[in-house]
Short mmCIF file of C-alpha atoms and ligand atoms in Angstrom, two decimals:
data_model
loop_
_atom_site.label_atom_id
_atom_site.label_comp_id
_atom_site.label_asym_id
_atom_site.label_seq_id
_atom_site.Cartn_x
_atom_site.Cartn_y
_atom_site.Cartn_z
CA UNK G 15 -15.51 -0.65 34.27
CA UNK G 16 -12.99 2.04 32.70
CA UNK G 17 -9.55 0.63 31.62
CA UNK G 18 -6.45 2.15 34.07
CA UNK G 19 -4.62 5.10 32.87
CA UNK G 20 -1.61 6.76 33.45
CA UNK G 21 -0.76 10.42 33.89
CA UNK G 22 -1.13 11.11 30.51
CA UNK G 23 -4.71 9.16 29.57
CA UNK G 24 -2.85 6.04 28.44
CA UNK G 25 -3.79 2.68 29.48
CA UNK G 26 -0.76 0.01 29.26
CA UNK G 27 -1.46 -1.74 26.63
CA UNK G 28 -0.93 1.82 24.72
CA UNK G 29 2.76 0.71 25.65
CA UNK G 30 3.00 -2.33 24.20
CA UNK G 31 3.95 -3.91 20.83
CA UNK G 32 3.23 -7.26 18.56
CA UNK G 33 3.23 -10.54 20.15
CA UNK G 34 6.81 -12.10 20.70
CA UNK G 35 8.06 -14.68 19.00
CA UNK G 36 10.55 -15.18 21.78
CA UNK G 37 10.94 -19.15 22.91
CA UNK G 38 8.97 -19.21 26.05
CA UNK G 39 10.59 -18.69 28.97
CA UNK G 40 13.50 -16.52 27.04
CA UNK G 41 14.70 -13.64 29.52
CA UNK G 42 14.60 -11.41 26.58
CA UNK G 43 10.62 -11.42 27.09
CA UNK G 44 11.06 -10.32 30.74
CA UNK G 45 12.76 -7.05 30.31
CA UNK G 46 10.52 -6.19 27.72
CA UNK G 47 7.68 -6.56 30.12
CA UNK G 48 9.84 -4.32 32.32
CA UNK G 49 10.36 -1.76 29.55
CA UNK G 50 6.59 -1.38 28.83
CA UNK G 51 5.78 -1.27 32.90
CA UNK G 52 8.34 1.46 33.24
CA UNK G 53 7.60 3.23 31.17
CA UNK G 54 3.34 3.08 31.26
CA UNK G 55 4.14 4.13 35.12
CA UNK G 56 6.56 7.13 34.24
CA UNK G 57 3.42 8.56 31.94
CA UNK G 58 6.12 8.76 29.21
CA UNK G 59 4.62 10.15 25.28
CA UNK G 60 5.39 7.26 23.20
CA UNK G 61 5.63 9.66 20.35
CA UNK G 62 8.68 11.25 22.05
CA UNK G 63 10.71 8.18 22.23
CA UNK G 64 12.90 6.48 19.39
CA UNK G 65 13.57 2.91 20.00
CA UNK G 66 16.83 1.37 18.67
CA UNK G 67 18.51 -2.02 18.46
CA UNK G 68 20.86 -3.55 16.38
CA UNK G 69 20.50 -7.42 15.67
CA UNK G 70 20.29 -10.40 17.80
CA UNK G 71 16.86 -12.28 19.57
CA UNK G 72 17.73 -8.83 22.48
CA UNK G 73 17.54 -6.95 19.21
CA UNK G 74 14.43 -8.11 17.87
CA UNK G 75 12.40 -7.29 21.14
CA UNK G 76 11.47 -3.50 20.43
CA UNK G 77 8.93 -4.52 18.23
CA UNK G 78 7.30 -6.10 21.68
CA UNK G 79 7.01 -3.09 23.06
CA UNK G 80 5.71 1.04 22.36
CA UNK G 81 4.00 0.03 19.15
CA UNK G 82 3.35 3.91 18.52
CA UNK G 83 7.10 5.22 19.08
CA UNK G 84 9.70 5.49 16.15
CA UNK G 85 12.38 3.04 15.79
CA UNK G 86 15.30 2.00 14.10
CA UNK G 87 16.75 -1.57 13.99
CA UNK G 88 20.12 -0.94 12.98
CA UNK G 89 22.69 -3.06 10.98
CA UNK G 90 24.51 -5.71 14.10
CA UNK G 91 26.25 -3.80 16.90
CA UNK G 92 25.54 -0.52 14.67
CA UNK G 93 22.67 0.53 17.49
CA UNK G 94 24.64 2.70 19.43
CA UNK G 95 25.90 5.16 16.16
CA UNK G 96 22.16 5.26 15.11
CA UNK G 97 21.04 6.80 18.61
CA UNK G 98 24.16 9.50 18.03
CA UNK G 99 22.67 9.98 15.08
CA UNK G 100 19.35 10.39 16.38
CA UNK G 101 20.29 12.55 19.23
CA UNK G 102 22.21 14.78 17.04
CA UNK G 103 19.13 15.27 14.90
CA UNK G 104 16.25 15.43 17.31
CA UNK G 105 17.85 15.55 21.30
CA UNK G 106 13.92 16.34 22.74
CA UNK G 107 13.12 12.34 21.71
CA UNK G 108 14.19 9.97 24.80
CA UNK G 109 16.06 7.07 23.05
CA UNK G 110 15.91 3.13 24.58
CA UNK G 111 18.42 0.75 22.67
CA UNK G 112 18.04 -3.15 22.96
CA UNK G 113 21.21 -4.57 22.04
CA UNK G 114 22.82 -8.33 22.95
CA UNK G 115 26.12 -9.32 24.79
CA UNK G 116 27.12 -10.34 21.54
CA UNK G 117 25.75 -7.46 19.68
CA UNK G 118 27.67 -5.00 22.10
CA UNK G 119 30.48 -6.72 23.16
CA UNK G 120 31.24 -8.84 20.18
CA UNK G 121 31.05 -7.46 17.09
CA UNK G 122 29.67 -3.44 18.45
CA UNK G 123 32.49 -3.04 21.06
CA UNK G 124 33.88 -0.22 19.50
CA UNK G 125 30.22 1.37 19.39
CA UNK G 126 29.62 0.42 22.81
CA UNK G 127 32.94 2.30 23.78
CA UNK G 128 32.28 5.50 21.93
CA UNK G 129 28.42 5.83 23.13
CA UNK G 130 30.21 6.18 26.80
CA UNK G 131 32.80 8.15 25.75
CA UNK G 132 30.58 10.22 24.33
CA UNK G 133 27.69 10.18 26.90
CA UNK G 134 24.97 9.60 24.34
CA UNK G 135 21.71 10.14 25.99
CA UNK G 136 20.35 7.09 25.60
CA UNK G 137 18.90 4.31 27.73
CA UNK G 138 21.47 1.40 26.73
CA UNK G 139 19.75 -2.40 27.66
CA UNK G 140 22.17 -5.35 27.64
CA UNK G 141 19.97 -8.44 27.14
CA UNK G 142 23.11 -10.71 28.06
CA UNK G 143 23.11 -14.57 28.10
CA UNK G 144 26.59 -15.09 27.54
CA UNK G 145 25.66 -16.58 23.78
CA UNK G 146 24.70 -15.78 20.41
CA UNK G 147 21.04 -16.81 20.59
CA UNK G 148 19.75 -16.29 17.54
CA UNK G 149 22.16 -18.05 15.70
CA UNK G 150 21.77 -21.12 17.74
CA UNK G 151 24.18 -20.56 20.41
CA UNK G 152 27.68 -19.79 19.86
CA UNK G 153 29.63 -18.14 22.45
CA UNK G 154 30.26 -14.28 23.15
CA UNK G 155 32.60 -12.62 24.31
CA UNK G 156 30.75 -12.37 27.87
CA UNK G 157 30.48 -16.58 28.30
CA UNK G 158 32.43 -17.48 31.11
CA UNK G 159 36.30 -18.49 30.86
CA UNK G 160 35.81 -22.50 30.59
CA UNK G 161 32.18 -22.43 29.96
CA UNK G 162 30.81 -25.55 28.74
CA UNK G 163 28.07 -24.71 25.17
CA UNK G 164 25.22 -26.66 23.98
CA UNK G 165 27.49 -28.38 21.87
CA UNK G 166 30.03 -29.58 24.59
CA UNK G 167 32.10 -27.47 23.37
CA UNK G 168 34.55 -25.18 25.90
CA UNK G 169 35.27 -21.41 25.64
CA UNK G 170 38.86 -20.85 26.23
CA UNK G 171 38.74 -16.94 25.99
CA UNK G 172 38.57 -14.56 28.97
CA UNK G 173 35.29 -12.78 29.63
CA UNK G 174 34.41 -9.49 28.99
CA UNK G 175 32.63 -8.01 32.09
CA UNK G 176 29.93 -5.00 30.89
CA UNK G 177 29.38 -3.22 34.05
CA UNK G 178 33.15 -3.28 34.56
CA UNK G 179 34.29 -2.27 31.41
CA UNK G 180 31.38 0.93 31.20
CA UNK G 181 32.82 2.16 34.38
CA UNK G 182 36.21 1.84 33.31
CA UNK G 183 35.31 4.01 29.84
CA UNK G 184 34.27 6.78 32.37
CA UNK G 185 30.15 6.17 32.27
CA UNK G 186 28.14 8.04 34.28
CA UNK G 187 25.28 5.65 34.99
CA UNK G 188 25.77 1.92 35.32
CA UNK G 189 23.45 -1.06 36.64
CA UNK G 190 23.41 -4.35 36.44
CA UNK G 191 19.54 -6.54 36.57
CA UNK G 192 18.69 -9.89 36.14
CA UNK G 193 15.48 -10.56 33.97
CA UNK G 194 13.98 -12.83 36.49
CA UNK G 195 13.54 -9.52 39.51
CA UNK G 196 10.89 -7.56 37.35
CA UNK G 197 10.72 -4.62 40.52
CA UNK G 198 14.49 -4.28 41.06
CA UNK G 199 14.92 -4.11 36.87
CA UNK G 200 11.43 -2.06 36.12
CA UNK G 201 13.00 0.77 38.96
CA UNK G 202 16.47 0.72 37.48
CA UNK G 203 15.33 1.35 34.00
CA UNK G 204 12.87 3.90 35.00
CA UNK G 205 16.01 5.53 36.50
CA UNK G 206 17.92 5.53 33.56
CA UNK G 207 15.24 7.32 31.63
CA UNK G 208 15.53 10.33 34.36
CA UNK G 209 19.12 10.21 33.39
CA UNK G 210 20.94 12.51 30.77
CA UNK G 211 23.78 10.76 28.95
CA UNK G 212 24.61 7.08 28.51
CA UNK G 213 22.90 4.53 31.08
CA UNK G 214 24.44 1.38 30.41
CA UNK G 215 22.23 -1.12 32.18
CA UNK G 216 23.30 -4.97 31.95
CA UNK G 217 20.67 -7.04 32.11
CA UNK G 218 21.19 -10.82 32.79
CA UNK G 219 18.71 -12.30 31.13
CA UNK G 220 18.71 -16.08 30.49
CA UNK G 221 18.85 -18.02 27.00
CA UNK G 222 16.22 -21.25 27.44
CA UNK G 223 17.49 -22.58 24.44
CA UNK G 224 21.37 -22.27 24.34
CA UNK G 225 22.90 -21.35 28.08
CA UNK G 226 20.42 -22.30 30.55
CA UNK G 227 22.26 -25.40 32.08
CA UNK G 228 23.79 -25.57 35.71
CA UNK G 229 26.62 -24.51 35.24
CA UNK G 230 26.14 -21.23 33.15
CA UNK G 231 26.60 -18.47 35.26
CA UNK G 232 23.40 -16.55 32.98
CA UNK G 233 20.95 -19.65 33.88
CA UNK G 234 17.74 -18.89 35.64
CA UNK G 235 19.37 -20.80 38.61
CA UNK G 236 22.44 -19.41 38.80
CA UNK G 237 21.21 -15.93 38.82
CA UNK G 238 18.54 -16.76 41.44
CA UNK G 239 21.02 -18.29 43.45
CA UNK G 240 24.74 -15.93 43.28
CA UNK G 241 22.69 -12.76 43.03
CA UNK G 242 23.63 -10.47 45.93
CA UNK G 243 21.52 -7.02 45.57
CA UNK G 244 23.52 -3.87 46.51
CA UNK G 245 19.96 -1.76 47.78
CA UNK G 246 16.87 -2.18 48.24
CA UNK G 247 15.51 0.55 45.15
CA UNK G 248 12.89 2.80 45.61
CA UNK G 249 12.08 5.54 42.94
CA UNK G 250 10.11 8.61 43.20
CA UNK G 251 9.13 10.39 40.19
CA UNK G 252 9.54 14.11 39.48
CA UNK G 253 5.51 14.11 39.33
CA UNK G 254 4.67 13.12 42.65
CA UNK G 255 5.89 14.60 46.40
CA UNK G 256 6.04 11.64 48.49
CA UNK G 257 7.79 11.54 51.67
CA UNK G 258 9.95 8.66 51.56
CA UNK G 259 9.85 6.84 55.05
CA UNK G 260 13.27 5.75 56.34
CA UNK G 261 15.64 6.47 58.73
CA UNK G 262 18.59 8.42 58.91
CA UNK G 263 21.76 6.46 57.56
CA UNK G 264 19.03 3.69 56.04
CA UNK G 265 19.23 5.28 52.58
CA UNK G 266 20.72 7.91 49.82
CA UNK G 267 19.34 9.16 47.59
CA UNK G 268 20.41 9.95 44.04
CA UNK G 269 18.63 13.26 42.63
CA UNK G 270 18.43 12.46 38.46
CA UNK G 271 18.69 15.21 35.87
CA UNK G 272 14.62 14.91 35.18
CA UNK G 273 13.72 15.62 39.02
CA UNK G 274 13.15 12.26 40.03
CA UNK G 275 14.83 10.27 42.41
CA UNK G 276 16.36 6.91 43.15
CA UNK G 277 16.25 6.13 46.92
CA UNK G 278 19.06 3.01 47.22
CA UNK G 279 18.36 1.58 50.92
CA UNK G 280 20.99 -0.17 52.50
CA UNK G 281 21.06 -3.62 52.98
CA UNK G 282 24.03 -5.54 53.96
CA UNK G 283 27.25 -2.90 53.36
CA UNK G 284 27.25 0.72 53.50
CA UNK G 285 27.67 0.80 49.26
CA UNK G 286 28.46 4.52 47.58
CA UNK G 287 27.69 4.72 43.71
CA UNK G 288 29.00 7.52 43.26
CA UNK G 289 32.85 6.05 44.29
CA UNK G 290 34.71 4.65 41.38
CA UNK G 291 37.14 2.90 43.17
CA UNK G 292 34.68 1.58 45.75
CA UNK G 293 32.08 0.45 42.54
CA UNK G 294 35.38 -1.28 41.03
CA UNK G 295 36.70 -3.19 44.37
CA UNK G 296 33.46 -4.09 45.22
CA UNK G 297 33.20 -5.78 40.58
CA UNK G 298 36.40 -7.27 42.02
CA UNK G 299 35.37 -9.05 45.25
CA UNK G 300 32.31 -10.04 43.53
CA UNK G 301 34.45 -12.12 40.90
CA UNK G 302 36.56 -13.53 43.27
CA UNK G 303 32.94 -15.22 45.12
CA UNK G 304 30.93 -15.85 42.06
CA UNK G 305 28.49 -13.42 42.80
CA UNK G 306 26.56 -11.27 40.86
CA UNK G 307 26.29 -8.22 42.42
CA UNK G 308 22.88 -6.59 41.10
CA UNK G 309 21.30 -2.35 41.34
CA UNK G 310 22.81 0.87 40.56
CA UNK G 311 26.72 0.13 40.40
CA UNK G 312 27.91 3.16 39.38
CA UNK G 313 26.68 7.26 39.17
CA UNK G 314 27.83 10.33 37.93
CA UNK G 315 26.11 13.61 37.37
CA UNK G 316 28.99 15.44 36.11
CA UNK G 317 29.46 15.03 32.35
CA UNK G 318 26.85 16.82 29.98
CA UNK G 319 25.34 14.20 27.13
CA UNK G 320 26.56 15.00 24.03
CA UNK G 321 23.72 16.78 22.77
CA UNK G 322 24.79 19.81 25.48
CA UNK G 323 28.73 19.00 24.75
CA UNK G 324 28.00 20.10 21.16
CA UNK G 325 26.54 23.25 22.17
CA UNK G 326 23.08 22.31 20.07
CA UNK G 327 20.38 24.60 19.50
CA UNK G 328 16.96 23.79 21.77
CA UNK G 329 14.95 22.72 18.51
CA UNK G 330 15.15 19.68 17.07
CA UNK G 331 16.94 20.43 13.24
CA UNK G 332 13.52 19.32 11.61
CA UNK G 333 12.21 22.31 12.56
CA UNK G 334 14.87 25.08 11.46
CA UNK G 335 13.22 26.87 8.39
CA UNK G 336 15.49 27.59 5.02
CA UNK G 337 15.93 31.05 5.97
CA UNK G 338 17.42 30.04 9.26
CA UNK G 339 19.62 27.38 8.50
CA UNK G 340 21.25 29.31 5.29
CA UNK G 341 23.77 31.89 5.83
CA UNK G 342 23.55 35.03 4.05
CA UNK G 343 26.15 36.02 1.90
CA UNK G 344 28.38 37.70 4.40
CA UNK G 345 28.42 34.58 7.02
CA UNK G 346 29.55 32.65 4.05
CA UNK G 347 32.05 34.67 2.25
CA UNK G 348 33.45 35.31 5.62
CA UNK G 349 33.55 31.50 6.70
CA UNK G 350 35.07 30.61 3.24
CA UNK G 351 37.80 33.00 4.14
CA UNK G 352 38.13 31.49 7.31
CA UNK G 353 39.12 28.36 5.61
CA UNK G 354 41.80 30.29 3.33
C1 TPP R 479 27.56 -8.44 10.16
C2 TPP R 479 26.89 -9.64 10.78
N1 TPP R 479 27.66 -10.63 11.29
C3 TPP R 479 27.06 -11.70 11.86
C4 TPP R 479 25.70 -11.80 11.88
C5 TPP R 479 25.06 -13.04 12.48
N2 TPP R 479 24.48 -12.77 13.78
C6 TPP R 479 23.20 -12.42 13.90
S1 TPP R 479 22.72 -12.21 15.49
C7 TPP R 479 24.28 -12.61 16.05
C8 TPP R 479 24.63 -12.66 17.51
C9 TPP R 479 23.55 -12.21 18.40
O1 TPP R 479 23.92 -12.38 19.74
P1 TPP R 479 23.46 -11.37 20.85
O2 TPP R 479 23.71 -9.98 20.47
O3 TPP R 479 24.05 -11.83 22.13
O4 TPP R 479 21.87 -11.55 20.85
P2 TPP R 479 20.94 -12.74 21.41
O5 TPP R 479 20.43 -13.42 20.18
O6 TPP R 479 21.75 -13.63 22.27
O7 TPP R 479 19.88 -12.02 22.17
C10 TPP R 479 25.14 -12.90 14.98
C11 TPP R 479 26.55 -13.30 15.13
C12 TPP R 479 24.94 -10.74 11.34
N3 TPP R 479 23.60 -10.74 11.37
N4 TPP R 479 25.56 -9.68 10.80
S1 SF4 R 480 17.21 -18.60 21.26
FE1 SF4 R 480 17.60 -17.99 23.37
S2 SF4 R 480 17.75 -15.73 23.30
FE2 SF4 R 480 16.75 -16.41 21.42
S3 SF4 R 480 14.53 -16.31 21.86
FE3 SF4 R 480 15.22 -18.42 22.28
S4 SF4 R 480 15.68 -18.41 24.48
FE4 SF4 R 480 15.63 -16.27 23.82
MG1 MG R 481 23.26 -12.97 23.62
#
C-alpha cells in the first residue's frame, strides 16, 4: 500500500525531525506534533522554511520537527533578532520560531517587543509553562502572582500576560492554544503561516516535571478545566474551494494574506477579533474568572511585515550578482556627496 502524500508528493514523516528527548508527557512534545501536522496538511516546501528558537526545553523542540528545513538556534531570547535577520536576507523563506515564556518574556522581552513592533513575518510559538524548565524549574515572569514552585517556594511578582501584552505593542495576529487541543492549536498555527507579519501565538503547554500540580494555572488540569474557547475554528486553504456550511450570523470569516481563510464560528458570545478594545475587555473579564480564554484573540490586516516596510527588492540578496549590487562610479561619487 503507497504511503499518504500531501499536495506536494510528501508523506508526513518528510515533516518530521529526531526523536525528542522531551520528559514524557511534556506539552512541549504536543505542539510539535501540531507543527509537523500543520504544516504536512498546508503542502508547505520544507526547503522554504527557516526554523528558529532561542534556548529553553520550547527551544530545543525544532530539531523534532522539518528535519530538511534550515534553522537557527539562537543565543537565549536572541530568536526573534535572528528571524529579522533572516527576513531581511531572504523574505521568500516562511520563518517558525519556538521560544519559552521564559525565553520571551524573561530574559528576550525586549526582542519579543521589537519583533511586534516591527511586524516580523514570522510564525512566533510561545511554549509557556509558567517556569524555567530546563533549568529545573525556576519561575518566569508568566508564573502566577502567589504561585506555589516545586520547591515550595512562592512567586511574589506580578505576571506578565503574552496575549495581552502583544496586543497592547500593536500586533496584528494574536492566539492563544493549549497543548493538550491538538485541532484548535494545529488550525491556529496553520493560520498564522497564511499570515504576513508577526503571529504571536501563546501556547499553554504544560511542564510534567516542574508546574504540573493543582494549583498551577499551566497544569494539564487546569487548562482542561478554565479553558473557555472563543470559536469553534475552521480553516480553508487557498488550494482548495470548499463551501463552508453555516448559517448566516453562525460565523466570520477572516481572509489571510496567502488566500486562505479562518472561519471562527460562534459559540457562546458574538466575539470580533478584529476589535482591540473588545479583544482587551474580554483578556480582562477573563482574569477576573480564572479563565483561559483560548483561539484567535486578536487580527489585523493593516500593517505591512517589515520585509514590505523596508521597501525590499523581490529576490532574496543571495541572488543579486556583483554587477548589480555595486554602484558604478557615478551612484557612488554622487552618494558620497550626499553625505558631505
Ligand atoms: C544568557 C543565559 N542566561 C541564562 C541561561 C540559563 N537558561 C537556560 S534555559 C533558561 C530558561 C528557559 O525557560 P523557558 O524559555 O520558559 O523554556 P522551557 O525550558 O520552560 O521550555 C535559562 C534561564 C542561559 N542559557 N543563557
Ligand atoms: S523539564 Fe518540563 S519543559 Fe522540560 S522537557 Fe521536562 S516536562 Fe518539558
Ligand atoms: Mg518555560
Amino acid at each position: 500500500m503507497s504511503e499518504l502524500t500531501n499536495r506536494i508528493g510528501l508523506t508526513r514523516k518528510d515533516y518530521t525531525g529526531f526523536p525528542s528527548t522531551m520528559c514524557k508527557g511534556c506539552g512541549h512534545d504536543s505542539v510539535t506534533s501540531c507543527i509537523i501536522a500543520a504544516c504536512y496538511e498546508l503542502g508547505l516546501d520544507p526547503s522554504k522554511v527557516t526554523k528558529l528558537s532561542g534556548i529553553g526545553c520550547s527551544s530545543k523542540t525544532p530539531t523534532y520537527f522539518l528535519n530538511r528545513s534550515f534553522g537557527f538556534n539562537a543565543v537565549h531570547g536572541r530568536m526573534p533578532s535572528i528571524a529579522t535577520g533572516t527576513e531581511l536576507a531572504n523574505h521568500t523563506l516562511k520563518l517558525i520560531g519556538v521560544s519559552g515564556d521564559g525565553d520571551s518574556t524573561n530574559i528576550g522581552i525586549g526582542q519579543f517587543v521589537h519583533a511586534i513592533r516591527r511586524n516580523t513575518n514570522l510564525v512566533y510559538i510561545i511554549e509557556n509553562n509558567g517556569t524555567y524548565g530546563l533549568t529545573k524549574g525556576q519561575f518566569s515572569a508568566t508564573a502566577d502572582y502567589q504561585a506555589v514552585d516545586h520547591y515550595g517556594d512562592t512567586n511574589e511578582y506580578q505576571p506578565i500576560d503574552i496575549v495581552e501584552l502583544a496586543i497592547e505593542l500593536g500586533a496584528t495576529f494574536v492566539a492563544r492554544s493549549f497543548s493538550g487541543d491538538k485541532q484548535q492549536l494545529t488550525t491556529l498555527i496553520k493560520a498564522a503561516i497564511g499570515h504576513k507579519g508577526c503571529a504571536v501565538l501563546d501556547v499553554i503547554s504544560p511542564c510534567v516535571t516542574f508546574n504540573n500540580h493543582d494549583t498551577s494555572t499551566k497544569s494539564y488540569a487546569y487548562v482542561k478545566e478554565h479553558d473557555i474557547p472563543l470559536q469553534e475554528l475552521g480553516f480553508v486553504p487557498s488550494f482548495e474551494e470548499i463551501a463552508v456550511d453555516y448559517k448566516p450570523g453562525e460565523a466570520k470569516e477572516v481572509a489571510l494574506h496567502d488566500g486562505s481563510r479562518l472561519i471562527l464560528k460562534k459559540l457562546k458570545e458574538d466575539y470580533d477579533p478584529t476589535d482591540r478594545m473588545t479583544a482587551l475587555v474580554a483578556l480582562e473579564k477573563s482574569f477576573k474568572e480564572k479563565s483561559i480564554l483560548t483561539g484567535l484573540v486578536y487580527y489585523r490586516k493593516d500593517v505591512k511585515p517589515l520585509h514590505e516596510l523596508m521597501n525590499l527588492p523581490d529576490r532574496p540578496f543571495h541572488e543579486f550578482t556583483e554587477t548589480e549590487l555595486r554602484p558604478t562610479r557615478a551612484q557612488f561619487e554622487e552618494f558620497i556627496k550626499e553625505l558631505k
